[in-house]
Every structure is written in structure tokens, then in C-alpha cells.
Short mmCIF file of C-alpha atoms in Angstrom, two decimals:
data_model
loop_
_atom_site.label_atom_id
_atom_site.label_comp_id
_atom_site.label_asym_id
_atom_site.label_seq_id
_atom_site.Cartn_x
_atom_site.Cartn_y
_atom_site.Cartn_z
CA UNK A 63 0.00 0.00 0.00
CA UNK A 64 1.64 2.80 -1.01
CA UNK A 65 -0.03 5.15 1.19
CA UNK A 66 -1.50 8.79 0.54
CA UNK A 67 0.12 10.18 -2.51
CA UNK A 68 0.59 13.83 -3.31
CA UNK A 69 2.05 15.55 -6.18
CA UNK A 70 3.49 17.30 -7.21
CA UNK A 71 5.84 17.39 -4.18
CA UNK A 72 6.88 21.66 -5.07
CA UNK A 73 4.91 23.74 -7.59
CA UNK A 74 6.34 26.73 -8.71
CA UNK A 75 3.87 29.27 -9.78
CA UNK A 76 3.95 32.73 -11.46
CA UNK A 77 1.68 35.01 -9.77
CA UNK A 78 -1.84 34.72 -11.70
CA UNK A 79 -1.34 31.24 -12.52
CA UNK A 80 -3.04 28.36 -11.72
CA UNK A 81 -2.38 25.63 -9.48
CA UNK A 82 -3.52 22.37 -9.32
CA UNK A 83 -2.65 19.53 -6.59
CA UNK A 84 -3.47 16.09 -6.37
CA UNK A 85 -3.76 13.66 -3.79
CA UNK A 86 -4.07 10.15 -4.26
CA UNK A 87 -6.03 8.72 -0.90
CA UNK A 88 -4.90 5.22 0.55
CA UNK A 89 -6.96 2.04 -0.96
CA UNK A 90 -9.70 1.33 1.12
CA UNK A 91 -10.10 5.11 1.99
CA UNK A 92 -13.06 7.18 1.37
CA UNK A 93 -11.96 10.46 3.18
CA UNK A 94 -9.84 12.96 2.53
CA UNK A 95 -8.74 16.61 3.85
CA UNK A 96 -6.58 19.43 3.13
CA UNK A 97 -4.42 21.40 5.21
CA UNK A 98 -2.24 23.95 4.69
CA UNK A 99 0.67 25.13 6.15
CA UNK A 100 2.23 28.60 6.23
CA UNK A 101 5.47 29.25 7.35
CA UNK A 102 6.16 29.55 11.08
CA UNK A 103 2.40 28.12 11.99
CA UNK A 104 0.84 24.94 12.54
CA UNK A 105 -1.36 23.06 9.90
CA UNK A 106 -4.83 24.75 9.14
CA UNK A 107 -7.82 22.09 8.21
CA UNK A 108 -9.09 23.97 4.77
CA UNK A 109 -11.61 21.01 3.37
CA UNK A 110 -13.02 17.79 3.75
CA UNK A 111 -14.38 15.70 1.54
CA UNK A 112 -16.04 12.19 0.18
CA UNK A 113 -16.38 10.96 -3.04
CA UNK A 114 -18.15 13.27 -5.50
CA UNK A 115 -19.55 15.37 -2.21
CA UNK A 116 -17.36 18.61 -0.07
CA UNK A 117 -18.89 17.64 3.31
CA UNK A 118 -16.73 20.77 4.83
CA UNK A 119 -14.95 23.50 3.55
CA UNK A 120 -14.98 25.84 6.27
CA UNK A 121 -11.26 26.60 5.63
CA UNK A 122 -11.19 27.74 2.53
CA UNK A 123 -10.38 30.55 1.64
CA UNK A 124 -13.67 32.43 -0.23
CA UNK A 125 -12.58 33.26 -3.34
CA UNK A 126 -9.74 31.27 -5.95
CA UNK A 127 -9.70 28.09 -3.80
CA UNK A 128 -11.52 25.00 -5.13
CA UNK A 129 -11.26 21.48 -4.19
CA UNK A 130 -13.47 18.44 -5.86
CA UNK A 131 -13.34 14.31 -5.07
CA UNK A 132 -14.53 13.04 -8.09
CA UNK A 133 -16.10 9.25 -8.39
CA UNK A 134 -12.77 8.62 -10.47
CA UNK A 135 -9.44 9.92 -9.92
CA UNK A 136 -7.67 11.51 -7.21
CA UNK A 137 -8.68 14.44 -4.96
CA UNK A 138 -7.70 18.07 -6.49
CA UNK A 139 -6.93 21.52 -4.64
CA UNK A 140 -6.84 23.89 -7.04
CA UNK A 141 -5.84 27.73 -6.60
CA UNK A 142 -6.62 29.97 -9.47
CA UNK A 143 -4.65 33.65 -9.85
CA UNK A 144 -2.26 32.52 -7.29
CA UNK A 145 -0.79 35.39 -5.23
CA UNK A 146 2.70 35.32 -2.91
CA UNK A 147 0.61 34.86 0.05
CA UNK A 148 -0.45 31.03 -1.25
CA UNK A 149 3.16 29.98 -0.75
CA UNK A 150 2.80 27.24 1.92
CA UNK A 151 2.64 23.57 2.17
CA UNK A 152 -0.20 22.02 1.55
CA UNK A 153 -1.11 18.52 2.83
CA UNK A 154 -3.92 16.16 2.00
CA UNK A 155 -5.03 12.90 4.39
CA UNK A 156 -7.05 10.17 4.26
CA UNK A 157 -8.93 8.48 6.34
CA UNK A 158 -11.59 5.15 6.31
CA UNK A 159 -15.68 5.46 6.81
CA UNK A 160 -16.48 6.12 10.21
CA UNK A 161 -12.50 6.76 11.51
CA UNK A 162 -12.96 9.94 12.59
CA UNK A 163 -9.59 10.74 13.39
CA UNK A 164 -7.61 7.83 11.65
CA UNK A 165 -5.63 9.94 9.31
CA UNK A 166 -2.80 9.08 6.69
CA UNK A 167 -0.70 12.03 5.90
CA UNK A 168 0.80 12.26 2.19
CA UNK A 169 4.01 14.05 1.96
CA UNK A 170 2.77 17.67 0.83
CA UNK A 171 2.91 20.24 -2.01
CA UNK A 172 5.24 22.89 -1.21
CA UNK A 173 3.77 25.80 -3.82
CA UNK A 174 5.96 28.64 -4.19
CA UNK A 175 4.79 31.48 -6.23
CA UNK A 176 7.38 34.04 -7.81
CA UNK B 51 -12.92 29.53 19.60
CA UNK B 52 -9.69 26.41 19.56
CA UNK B 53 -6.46 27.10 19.96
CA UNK B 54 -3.32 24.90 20.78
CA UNK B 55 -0.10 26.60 21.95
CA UNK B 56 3.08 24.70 21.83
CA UNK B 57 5.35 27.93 23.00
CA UNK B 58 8.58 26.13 22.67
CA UNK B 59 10.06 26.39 18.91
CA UNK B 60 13.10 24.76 19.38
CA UNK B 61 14.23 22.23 22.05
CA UNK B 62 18.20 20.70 22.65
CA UNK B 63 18.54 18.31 25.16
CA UNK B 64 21.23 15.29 25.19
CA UNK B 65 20.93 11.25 24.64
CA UNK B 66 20.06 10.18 27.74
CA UNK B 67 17.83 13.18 29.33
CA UNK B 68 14.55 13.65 30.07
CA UNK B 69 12.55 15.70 27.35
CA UNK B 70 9.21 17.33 27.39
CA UNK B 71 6.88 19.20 24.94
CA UNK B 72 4.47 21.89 26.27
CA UNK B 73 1.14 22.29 24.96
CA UNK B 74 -1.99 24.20 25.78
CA UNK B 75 -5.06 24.48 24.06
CA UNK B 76 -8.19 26.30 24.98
CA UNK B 77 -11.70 24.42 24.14
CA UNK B 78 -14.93 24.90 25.39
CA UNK B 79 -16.34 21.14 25.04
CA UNK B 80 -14.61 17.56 25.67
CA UNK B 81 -11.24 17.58 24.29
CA UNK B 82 -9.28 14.79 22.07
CA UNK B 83 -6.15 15.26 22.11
CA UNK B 84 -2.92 14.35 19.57
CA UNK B 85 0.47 14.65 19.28
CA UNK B 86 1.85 14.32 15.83
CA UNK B 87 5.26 13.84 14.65
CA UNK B 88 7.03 14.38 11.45
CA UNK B 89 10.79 12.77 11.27
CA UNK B 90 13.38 14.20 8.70
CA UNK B 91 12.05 13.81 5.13
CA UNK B 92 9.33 11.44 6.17
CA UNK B 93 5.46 12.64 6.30
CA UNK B 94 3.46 13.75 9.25
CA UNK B 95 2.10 10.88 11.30
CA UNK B 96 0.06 10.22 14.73
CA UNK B 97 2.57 9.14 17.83
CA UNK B 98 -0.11 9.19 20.31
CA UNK B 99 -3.57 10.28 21.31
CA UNK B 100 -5.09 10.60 24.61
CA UNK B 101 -8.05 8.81 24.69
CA UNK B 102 -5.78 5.18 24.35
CA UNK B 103 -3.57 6.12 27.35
CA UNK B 104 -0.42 4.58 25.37
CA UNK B 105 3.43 4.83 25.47
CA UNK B 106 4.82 4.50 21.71
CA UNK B 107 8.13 4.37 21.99
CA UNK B 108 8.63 5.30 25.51
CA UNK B 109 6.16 8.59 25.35
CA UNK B 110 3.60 9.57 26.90
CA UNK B 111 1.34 12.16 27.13
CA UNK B 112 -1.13 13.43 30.57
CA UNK B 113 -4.41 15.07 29.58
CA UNK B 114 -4.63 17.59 32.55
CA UNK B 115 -8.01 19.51 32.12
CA UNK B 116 -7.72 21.99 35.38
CA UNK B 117 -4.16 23.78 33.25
CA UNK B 118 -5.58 22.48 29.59
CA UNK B 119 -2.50 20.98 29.09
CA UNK B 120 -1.17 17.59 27.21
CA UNK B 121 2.34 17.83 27.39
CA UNK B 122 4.70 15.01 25.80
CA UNK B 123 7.13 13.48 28.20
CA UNK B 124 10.08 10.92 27.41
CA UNK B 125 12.37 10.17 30.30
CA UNK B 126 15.13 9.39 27.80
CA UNK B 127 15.88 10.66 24.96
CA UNK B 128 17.29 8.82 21.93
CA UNK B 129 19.24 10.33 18.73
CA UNK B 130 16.22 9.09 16.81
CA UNK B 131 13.57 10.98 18.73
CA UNK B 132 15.18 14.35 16.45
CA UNK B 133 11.77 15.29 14.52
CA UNK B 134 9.21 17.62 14.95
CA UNK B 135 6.78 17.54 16.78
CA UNK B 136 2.96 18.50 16.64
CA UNK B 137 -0.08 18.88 18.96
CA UNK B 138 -3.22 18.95 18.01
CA UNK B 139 -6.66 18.99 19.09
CA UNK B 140 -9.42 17.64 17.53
CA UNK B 141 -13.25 18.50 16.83
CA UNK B 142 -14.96 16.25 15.07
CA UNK B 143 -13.30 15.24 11.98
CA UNK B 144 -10.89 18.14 11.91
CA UNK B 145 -7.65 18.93 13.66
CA UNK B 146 -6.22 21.74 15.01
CA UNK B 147 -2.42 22.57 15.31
CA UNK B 148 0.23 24.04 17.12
CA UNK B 149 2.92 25.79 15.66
CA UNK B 150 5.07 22.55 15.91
CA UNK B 151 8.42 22.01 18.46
CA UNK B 152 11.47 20.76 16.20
CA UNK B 153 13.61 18.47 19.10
CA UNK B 154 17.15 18.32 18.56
CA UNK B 155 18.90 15.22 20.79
CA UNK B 156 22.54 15.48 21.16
CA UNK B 157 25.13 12.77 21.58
#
């Protein structure tokens, strides 16, 4: 089992561009969530969500921030006109039905935008 | 509002010492309680949570309600314990951090 995958593992974006990361949940797994990370803090829940359905997305930021689980295919966070202040890490778990707290981790997006 | 407060940054302490991680949080209902830990070029994964009163590899952690504290205690510290270290609290299905403590053990 190869675990939660996430890539690409850095992103380097021009400010206005888009960016797009994936995460791949573990087999078996149903669940997943976002987090980001800016420098110096601790990790900030931003969405969760089930296939085809955002059950949460308290954390996201309003406007340019988009996330979607579709039936097929892995999880996408995608950040349209990205701005300096999107740099951060961004991390995606997984977790089974009804594990409330079970999380897998994947190894993170680092975007940097220039 | 939640809120966990891990106030120490950076910690150095040598093979063979005690070592403990502060955190605080501040939560008006039931707490669950986590401490995370992410190793050198590895991803971020659970060491321990409160509710299963466990020791992984010789830690432990005291949920103390009256000073909202779980603190992470290890009465010796190994080379390998070097990582960094996360609390968290959780509410339902999501998790709240703190700022992380990066542990440095010396030979």
C-alpha cells in the first residue's frame, strides 16, 4: 500500500497562474482533507471531503480556492490567480468510513509562487 | 474559539535526558487530544492520542483539564527521537495545530 500520494511534491507558480494539486487517498479510503501550512504556523484544516460530495470546507479561503473528489481519480486543490501569500505547504489525508480521526498524511505540495 | 499553543520552537537536550513538549489548548467542550510527529524527510504521522492512554516508543502524554494541558514526556531521549513535533486537538473530523516544536537530541 503505497499510502497517501501527493504531487506534485513543489509547484512553482507565477503570480496569476493556476495551481492544481493532487492527492491520491490510501486504498480502502473514502476520506480525505486538506491542510495547509504557512510558514512559522501549525497546519490549518481547509476542506473535507467524500467521493463526489465537499462535506466541509470551512477553511477555505472564499474566493480562488476550489477542491473536488470526483467518483474517479484523485482528490484536487486547485488555486486559481495565485498570489505570494499562497506559498505554503499544503497537505492532503485520508482516512476510512467512520475513523474519525484515523488519518494518513501524504508528503505535501510545497507551492511557491514568484 | 480552539487554539493549541506549543510555545517552545526549538528544544536541545542530550541522549540520555529527560525531554518534554508543552502544549496548551483552549476548548470549550470535551477535548481529544494528539500529538503528531514528522521525522526528517518522512510525512506527518500520529505518535499518540489521549483517549488510548499509550506509550509508543517510551512517550507519553497526561491530559490535565484543570491547566488544559497535554504535554509530551520521554524520560530518555534517543538520537532518533530528532523530529518535529505537533499537537493537536481535535473536533470532530478536523484537527487543530500548534505551531510545531522541532527536538534536537545530542550525543
Amino acid at each position: 500500500n503505497a499510502g497517501v500520494m501527493q504531487n506534485p511534491r513543489h509547484l512553482v507558480r507565477r503570480r496569476g497562474q493556476e495551481a492544481r494539486l493532487r492527492c491520491s487517498p490510501m486504498k480502502g479510503h473514502s476520506h480525505v482533507y486538506w491542510y495547509r501550512q504557512l510558514p512559522e504556523e501549525g497546519l490549518k484544516f481547509m476542506v473535507y471531503l467524500q467521493k463526489e460530495n465537499i462535506i466541509d470546507e470551512s477553511g477555505m479561503p472564499k474566493e480562488r480556492f476550489s477542491a473536488e473528489f470526483p467518483k474517479e481519480g484523485p482528490s484536487i486543490l486547485r488555486i486559481q490567480q495565485v498570489v505570494r501569500g499562497d506559498s505554503a505547504a499544503y497537505f492532503c489525508a485520508s482516512s476510512r468510513e467512520g475513523d474519525g480521526y484515523g488519518y494518513t498524511f501524504g508528503s505535501g505540495t510545497r507551492l511557491t509562487v514568484v | 474559539a480552539q487554539r493549541v499553543t506549543q510555545p517552545e520552537k526549538l528544544l536541545s537536550v542530550f541522549k540520555g535526558a529527560p525531554v518534554e513538549l508543552k502544549c496548551n489548548y483552549s476548548y470549550s467542550g470535551s477535548p481529544e487530544l494528539f500529538w503528531y510527529v514528522q521525522y526528517s524527510r518522512q510525512r506527518l504521522q500520529l505518535l499518540l492520542r489521549h483517549i488510548s492512554r499509550e506509550s509508543i516508543k517510551g512517550f507519553t502524554a497526561d491530559l490535565n483539564k484543570g491547566e488544559t494541558s497535554f504535554h509530551l514526556k520521554k524520560p530518555f531521549a534517543q538520537e532518533e527521537d530528532s523530529a518535529m513535533y505537533y499537537c493537536a486537538l481535535g473536533n470532530d473530523y478536523k484537527l487543530s495545530f500548534g505551531a510545531g516544536t522541532t527536538v534536537t537530541v545530542r550525543a
